[in-house]
mmCIF file of C-alpha atoms in Angstrom:
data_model
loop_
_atom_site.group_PDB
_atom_site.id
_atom_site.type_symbol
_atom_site.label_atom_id
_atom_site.label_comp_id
_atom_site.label_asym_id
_atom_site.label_seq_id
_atom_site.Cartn_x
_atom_site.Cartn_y
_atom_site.Cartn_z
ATOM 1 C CA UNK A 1 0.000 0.000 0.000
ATOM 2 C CA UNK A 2 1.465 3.388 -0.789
ATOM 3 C CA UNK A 3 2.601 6.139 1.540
ATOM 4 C CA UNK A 4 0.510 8.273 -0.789
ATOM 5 C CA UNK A 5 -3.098 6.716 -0.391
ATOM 6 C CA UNK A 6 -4.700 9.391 1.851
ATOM 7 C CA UNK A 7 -3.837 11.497 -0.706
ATOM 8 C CA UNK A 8 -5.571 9.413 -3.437
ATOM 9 C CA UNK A 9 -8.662 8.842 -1.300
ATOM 10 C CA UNK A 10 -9.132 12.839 -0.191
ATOM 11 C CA UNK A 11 -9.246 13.654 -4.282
ATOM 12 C CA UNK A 12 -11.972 10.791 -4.432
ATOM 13 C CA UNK A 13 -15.400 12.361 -4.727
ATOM 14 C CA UNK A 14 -17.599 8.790 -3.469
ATOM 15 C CA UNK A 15 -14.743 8.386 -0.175
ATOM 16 C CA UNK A 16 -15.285 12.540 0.738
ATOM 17 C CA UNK A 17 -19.005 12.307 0.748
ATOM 18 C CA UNK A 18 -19.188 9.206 2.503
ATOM 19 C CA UNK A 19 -16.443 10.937 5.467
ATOM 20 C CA UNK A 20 -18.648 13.907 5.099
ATOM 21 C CA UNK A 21 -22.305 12.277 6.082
ATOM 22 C CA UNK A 22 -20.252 10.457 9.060
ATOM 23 C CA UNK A 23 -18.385 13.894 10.404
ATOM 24 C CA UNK A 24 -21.332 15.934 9.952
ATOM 25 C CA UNK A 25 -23.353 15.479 12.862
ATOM 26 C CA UNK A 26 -20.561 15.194 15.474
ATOM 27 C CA UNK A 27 -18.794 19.012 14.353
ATOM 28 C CA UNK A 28 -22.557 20.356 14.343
ATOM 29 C CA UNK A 29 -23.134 19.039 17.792
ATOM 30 C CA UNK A 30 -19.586 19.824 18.994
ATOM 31 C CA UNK A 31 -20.477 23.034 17.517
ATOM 32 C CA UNK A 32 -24.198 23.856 18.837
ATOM 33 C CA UNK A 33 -22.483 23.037 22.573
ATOM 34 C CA UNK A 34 -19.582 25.364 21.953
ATOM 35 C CA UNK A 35 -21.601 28.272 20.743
ATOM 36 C CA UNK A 36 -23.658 28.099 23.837
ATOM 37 C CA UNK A 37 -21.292 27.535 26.193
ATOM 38 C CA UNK A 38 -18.780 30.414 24.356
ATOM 39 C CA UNK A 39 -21.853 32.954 24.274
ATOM 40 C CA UNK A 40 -22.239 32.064 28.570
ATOM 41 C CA UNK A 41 -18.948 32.582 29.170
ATOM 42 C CA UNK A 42 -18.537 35.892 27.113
ATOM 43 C CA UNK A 43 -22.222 37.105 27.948
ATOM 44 C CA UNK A 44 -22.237 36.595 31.572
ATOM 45 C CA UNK A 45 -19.075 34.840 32.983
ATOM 46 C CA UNK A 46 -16.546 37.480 31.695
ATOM 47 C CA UNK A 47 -16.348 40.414 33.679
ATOM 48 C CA UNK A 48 -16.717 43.697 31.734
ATOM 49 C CA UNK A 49 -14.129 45.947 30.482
ATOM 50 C CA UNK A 50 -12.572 48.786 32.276
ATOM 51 C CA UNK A 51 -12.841 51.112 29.699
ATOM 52 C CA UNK A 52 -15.575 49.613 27.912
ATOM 53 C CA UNK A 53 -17.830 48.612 30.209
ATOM 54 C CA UNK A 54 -20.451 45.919 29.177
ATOM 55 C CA UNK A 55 -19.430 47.025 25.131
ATOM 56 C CA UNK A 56 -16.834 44.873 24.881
ATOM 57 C CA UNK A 57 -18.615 41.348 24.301
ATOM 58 C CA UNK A 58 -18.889 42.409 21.343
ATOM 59 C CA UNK A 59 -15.915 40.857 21.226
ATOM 60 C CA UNK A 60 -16.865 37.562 21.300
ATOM 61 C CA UNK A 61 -18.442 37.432 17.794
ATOM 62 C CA UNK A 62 -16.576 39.789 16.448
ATOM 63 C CA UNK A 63 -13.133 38.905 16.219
ATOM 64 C CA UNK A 64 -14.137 35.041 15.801
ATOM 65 C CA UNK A 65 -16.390 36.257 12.484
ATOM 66 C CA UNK A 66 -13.205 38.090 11.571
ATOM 67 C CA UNK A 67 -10.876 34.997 12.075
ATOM 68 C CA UNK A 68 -13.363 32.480 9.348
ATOM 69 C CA UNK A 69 -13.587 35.168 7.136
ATOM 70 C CA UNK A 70 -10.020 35.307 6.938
ATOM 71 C CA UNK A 71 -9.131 31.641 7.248
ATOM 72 C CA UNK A 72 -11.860 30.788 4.709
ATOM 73 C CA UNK A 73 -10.046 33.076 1.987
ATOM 74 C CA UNK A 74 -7.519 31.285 2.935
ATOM 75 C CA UNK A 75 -8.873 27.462 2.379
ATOM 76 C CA UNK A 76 -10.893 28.772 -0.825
ATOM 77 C CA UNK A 77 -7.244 30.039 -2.676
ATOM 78 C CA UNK A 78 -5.706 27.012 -1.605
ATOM 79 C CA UNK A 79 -7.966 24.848 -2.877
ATOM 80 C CA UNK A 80 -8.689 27.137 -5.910
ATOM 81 C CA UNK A 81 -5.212 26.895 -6.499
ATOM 82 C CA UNK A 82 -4.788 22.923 -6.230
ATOM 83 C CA UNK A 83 -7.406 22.388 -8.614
ATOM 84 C CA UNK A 84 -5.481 24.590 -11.157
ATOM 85 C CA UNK A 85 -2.397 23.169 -10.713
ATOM 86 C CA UNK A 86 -3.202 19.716 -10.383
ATOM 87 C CA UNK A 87 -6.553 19.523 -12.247
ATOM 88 C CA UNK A 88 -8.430 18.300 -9.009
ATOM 89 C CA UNK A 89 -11.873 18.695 -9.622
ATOM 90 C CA UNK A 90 -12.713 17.791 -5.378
ATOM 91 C CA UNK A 91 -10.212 21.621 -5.103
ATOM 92 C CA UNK A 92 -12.581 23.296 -6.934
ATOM 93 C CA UNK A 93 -15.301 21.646 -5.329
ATOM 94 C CA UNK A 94 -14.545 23.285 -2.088
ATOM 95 C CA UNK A 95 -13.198 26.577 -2.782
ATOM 96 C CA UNK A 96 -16.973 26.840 -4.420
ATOM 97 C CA UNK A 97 -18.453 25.687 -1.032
ATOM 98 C CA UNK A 98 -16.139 27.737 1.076
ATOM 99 C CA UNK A 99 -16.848 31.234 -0.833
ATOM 100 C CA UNK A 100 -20.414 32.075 0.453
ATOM 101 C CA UNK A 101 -19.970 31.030 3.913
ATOM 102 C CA UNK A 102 -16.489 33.110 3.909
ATOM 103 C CA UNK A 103 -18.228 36.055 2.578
ATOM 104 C CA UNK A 104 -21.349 36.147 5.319
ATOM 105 C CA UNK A 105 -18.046 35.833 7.975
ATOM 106 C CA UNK A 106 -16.539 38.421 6.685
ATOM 107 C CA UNK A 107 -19.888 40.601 6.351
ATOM 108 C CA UNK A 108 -20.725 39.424 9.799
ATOM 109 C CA UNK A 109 -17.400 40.605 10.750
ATOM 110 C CA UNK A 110 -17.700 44.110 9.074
ATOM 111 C CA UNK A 111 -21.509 44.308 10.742
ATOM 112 C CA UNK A 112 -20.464 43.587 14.210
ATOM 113 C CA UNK A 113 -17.303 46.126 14.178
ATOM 114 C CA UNK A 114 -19.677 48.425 12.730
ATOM 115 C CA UNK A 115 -21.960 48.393 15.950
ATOM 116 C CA UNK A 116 -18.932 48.002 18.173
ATOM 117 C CA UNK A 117 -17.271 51.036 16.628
ATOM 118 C CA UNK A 118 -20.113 53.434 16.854
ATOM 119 C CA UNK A 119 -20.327 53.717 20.724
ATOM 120 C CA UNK A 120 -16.585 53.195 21.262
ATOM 121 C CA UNK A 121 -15.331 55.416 18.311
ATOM 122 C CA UNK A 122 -18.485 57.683 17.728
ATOM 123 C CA UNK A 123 -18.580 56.190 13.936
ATOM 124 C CA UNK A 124 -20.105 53.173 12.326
ATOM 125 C CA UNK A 125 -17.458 53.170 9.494
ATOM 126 C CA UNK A 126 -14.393 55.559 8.184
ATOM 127 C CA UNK A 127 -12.466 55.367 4.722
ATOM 128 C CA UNK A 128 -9.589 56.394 6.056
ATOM 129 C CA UNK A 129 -8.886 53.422 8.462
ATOM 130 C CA UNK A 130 -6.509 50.478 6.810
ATOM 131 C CA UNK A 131 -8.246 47.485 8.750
ATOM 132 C CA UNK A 132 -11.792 48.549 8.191
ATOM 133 C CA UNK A 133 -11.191 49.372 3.981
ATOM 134 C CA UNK A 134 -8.964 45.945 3.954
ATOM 135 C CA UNK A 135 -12.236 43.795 4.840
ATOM 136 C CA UNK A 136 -14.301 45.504 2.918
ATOM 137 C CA UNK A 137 -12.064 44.567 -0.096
ATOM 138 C CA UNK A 138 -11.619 40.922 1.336
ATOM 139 C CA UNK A 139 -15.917 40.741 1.250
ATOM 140 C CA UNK A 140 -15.437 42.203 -2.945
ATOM 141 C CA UNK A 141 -12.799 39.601 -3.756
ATOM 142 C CA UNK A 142 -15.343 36.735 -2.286
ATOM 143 C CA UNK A 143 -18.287 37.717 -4.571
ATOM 144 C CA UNK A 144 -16.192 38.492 -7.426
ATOM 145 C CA UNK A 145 -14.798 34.987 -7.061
ATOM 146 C CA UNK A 146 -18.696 33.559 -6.802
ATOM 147 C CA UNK A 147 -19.548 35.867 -9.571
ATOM 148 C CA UNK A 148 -16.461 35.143 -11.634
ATOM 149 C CA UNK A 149 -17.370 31.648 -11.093
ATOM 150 C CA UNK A 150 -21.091 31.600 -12.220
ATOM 151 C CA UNK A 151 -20.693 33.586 -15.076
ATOM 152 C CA UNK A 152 -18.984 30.624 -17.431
ATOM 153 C CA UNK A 153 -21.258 28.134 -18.691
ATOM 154 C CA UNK A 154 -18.596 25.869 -18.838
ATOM 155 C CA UNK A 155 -18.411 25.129 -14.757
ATOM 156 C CA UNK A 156 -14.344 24.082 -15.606
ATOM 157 C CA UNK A 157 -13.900 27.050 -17.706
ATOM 158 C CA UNK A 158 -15.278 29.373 -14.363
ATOM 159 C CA UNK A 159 -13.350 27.252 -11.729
ATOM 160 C CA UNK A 160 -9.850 27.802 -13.455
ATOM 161 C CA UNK A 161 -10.441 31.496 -14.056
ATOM 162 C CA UNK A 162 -11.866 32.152 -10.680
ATOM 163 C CA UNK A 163 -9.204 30.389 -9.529
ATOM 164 C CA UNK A 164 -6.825 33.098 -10.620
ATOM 165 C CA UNK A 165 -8.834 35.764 -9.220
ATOM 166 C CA UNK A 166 -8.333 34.033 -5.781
ATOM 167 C CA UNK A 167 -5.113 33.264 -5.665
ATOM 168 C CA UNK A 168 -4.250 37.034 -7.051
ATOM 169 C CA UNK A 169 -5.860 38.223 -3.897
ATOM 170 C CA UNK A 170 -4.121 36.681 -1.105
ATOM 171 C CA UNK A 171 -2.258 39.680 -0.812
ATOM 172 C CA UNK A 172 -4.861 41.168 0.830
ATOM 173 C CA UNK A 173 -4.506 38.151 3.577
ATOM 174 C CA UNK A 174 -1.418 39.921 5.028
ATOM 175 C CA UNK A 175 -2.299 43.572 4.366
ATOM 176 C CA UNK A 176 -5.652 43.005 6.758
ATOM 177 C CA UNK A 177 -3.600 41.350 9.500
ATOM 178 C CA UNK A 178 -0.678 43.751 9.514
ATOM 179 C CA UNK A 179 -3.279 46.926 8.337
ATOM 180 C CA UNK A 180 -3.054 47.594 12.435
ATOM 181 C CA UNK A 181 0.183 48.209 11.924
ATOM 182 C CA UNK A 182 1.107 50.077 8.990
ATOM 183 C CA UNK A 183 -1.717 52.361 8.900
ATOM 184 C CA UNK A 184 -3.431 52.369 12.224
ATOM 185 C CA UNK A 185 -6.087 55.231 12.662
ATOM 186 C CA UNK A 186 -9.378 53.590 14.600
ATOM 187 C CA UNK A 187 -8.872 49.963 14.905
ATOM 188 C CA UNK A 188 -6.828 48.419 17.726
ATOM 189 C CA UNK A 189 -3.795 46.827 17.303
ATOM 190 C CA UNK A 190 -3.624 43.164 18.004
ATOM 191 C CA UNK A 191 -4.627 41.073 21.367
ATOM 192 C CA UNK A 192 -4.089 37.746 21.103
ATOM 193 C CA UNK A 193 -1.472 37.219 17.926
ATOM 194 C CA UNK A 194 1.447 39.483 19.953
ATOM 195 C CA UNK A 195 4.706 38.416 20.034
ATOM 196 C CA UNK A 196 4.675 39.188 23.833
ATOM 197 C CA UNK A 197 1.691 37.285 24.599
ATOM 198 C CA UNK A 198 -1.916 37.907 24.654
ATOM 199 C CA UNK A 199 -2.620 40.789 26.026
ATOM 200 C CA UNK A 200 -5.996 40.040 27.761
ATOM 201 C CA UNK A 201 -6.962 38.917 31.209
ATOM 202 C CA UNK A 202 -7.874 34.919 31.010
ATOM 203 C CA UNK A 203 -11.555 35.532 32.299
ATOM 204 C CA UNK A 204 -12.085 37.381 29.238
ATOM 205 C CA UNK A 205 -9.324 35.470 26.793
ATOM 206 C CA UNK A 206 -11.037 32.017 27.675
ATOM 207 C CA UNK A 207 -14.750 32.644 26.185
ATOM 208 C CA UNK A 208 -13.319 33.946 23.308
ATOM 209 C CA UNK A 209 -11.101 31.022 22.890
ATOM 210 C CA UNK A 210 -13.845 28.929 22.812
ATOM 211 C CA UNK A 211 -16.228 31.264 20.490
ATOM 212 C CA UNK A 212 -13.241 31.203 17.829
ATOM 213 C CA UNK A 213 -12.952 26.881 18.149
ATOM 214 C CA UNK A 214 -16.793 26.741 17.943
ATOM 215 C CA UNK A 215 -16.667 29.399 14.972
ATOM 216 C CA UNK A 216 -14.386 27.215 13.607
ATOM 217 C CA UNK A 217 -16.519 24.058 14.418
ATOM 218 C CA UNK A 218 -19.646 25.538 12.765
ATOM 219 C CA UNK A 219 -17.260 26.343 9.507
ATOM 220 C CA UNK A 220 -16.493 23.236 8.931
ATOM 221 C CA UNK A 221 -19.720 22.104 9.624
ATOM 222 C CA UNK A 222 -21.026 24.293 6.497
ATOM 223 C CA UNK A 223 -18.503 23.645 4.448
ATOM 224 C CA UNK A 224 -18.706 19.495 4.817
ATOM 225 C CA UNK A 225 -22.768 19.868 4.276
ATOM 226 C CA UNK A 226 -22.245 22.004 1.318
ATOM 227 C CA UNK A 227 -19.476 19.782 -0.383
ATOM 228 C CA UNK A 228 -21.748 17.171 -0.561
ATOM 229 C CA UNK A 229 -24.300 18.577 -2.382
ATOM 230 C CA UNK A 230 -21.486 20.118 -4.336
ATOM 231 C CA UNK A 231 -19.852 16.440 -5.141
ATOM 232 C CA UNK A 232 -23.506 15.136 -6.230
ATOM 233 C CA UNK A 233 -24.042 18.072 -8.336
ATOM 234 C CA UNK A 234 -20.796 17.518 -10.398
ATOM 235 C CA UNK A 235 -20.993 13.806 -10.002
ATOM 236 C CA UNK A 236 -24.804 13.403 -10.893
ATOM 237 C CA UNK A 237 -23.606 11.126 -14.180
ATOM 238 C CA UNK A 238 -21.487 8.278 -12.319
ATOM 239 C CA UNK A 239 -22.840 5.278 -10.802
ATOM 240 C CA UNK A 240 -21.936 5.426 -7.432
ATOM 241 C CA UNK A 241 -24.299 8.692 -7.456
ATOM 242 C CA UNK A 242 -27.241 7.044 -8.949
ATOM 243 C CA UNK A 243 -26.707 3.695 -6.738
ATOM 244 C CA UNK A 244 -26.471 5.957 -3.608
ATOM 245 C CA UNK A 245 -29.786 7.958 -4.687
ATOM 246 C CA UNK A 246 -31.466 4.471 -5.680
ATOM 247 C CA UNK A 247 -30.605 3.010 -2.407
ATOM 248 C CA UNK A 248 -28.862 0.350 -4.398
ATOM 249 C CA UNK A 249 -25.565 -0.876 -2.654
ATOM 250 C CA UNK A 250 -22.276 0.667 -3.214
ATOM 251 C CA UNK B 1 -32.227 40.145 34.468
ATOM 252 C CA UNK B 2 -33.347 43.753 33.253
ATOM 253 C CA UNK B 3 -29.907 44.494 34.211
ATOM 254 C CA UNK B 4 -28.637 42.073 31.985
ATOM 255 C CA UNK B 5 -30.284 43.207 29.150
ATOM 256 C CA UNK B 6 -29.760 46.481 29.619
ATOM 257 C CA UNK B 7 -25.802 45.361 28.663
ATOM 258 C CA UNK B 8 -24.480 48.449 31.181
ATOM 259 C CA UNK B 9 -26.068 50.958 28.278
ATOM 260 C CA UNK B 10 -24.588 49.125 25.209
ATOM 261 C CA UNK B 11 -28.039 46.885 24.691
ATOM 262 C CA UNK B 12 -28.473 48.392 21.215
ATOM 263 C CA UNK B 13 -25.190 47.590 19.929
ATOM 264 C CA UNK B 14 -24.816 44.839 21.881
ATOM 265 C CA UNK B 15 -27.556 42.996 20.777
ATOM 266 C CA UNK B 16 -27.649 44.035 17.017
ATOM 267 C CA UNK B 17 -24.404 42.501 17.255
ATOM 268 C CA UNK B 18 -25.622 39.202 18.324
ATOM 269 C CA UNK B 19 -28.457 39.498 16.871
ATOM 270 C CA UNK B 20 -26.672 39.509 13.264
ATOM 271 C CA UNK B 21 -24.516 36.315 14.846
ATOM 272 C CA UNK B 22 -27.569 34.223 14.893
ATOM 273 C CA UNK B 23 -28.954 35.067 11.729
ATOM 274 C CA UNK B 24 -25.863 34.807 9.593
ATOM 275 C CA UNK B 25 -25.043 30.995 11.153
ATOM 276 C CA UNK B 26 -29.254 30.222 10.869
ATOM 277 C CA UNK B 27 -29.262 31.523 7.233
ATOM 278 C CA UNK B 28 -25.987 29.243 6.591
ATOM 279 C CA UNK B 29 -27.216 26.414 8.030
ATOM 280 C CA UNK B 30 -31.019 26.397 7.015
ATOM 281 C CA UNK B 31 -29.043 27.303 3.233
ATOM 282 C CA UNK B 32 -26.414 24.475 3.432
ATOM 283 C CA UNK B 33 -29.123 21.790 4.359
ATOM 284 C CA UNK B 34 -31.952 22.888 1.944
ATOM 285 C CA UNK B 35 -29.002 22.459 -0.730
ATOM 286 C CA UNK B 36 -28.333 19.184 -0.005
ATOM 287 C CA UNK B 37 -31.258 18.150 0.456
ATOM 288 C CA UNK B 38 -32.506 19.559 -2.922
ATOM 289 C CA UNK B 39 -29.734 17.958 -4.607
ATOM 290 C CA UNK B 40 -30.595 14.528 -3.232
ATOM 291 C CA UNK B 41 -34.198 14.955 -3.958
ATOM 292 C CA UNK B 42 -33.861 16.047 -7.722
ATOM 293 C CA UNK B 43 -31.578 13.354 -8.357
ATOM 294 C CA UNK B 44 -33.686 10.745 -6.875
ATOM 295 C CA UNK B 45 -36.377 11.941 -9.356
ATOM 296 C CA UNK B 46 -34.621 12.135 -12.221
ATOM 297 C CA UNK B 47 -32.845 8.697 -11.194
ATOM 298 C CA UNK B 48 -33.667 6.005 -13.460
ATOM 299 C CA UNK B 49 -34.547 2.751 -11.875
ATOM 300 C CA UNK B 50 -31.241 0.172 -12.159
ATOM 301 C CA UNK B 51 -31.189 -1.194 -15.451
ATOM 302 C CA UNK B 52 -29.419 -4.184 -15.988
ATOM 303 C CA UNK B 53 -28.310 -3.294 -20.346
ATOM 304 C CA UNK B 54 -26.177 -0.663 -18.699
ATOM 305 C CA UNK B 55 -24.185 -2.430 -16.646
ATOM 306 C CA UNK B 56 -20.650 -2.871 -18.085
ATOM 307 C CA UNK B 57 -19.997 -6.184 -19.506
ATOM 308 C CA UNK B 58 -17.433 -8.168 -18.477
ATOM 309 C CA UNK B 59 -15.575 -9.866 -21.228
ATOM 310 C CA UNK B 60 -13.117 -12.467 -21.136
ATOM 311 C CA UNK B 61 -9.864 -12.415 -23.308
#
């Protein structure tokens, strides 16, 4: 047997769906529990900021919102780029499924700093901040990857070419993670990625910890429920599609 | 309780916040399932019962 046969079995449409219906409902469970016990802990258990008083739970779905939004770019260029480079037709399969649900992250995240800024910095939005502009550009590059993608008949003809599109902007991966730095106006610098440690009290640091895993739960929740309908869609001529619809044995 | 909701005079934002947080993840879900579950159903329909003429032959040589 060779080294190499996860490999071989993760580009194989039939295996993925089948690992997909059996992870499913354990990450959305895992995930409903650590949603409810992440919004406890930042709702009620963490104490409240000194400076921002009961404002600052915002926190705790806005910076985890930011993180998939970011980290989904991330998995949909990846993949978008595997499928170009290797021709893997499972790559583009997921970089489709991961688009939508990275761009209503990433809107969630611009939404939720939006009604965080307003009482903290007096403003919903301003053009002139780096970190704020950056995501808004990172939400553009999603639907003009979905949009890119729709508008070929051919669906190979729109994964390749989208595929570009995505990998061209994973520049702007970097530029909204070091925007804090380079150009800071409104936004805070960073809390937790600091090269001196977090720089957060654990009360507050651990219900956020668990919002981002539970974020990240309900992500791949999506992603593995929308990859299968994705396989059966580009699989609906094969035989182990119509025996699995059938009910005939596989 | 009223305290609690009052959010220490941040309900507004607070709660438009999480507000948003539980529609986006509904939406996703309730839109991830429904496409599945679409898929499956219009393939089942426009499955053809098994028929044995298509199945490959198997020759010997």
């Amino acid at each position: 047997m060779s080294r190499w046969r996860w490999f071989h079995l993760l580009a194989s449409p039939p295996y993925v769906y089948r690992l997909a219906e059996r992870l499913a409902p354990w990450i959305g469970a895992a995930s409903v529990l650590a949603l409810a016990a992440g919004t406890y802990g930042g709702l009620v258990l963490a104490p409240p900021d000194y400076l921002q008083g009961e404002g600052f739970r915002i926190i705790y779905v806005h910076v985890p919102s930011a993180y998939i939004g970011l980290m989904a770019y991330v998995v949909m260029a990846s993949a978008a780029a595997c499928g170009f480079i290797w021709r893997i037709k499972l790559a583009h399969a997921v970089a489709a499924c991961t688009a939508p649900v990275g761009a209503s992250f990433t809107f969630l995240a611009l939404f939720t700093g939006a009604v965080w800024g307003k009482p903290m910095w007096g403003t919903y939005w301003q053009w002139g901040d780096a970190r704020l502009v950056s995501e808004l550009v990172l939400l553009f590059l999603y639907l003009g990857f979905m949009l890119l993608r729709s508008s070929f008949d051919e669906r190979d003809k729109g994964d390749r070419v989208a595929a570009i599109l995505a990998a061209v902007g994973v520049v702007n991966v970097p530029i909204i993670h070091y925007s804090v730095e380079w150009w800071s106006t409104l936004h805070q610098g960073a809390t937790m990625m600091r090269l001196d440690g977090p720089s957060i009290t654990l009360e507050m640091l651990i219900p956020l910890l668990i919002m981002i895993g539970a974020f990240t739960l309900c992500f791949a929740w999506l992603i593995l429920r929308r990859l299968q309908a994705e396989i059966l869609d580009r699989e609906r001529r094969t035989r182990w599609v119509e025996q699995l619809v059938t009910g005939g044995a596989s | 309780m009223k305290e609690f909701l009052a959010m220490g005079g941040y309900a507004v934002y607070v709660w438009a916040a999480y507000g948003m947080t539980v529609v986006v993840i509904a939406l996703n879900a309730w839109a991830a399932q429904r496409r599945l579950r679409r898929t499956l159903g219009e393939l089942k329909t426009t499955a053809q019962p098994e028929d044995p003429a298509r199945r490959p032959t198997v020759r010997k040589v």
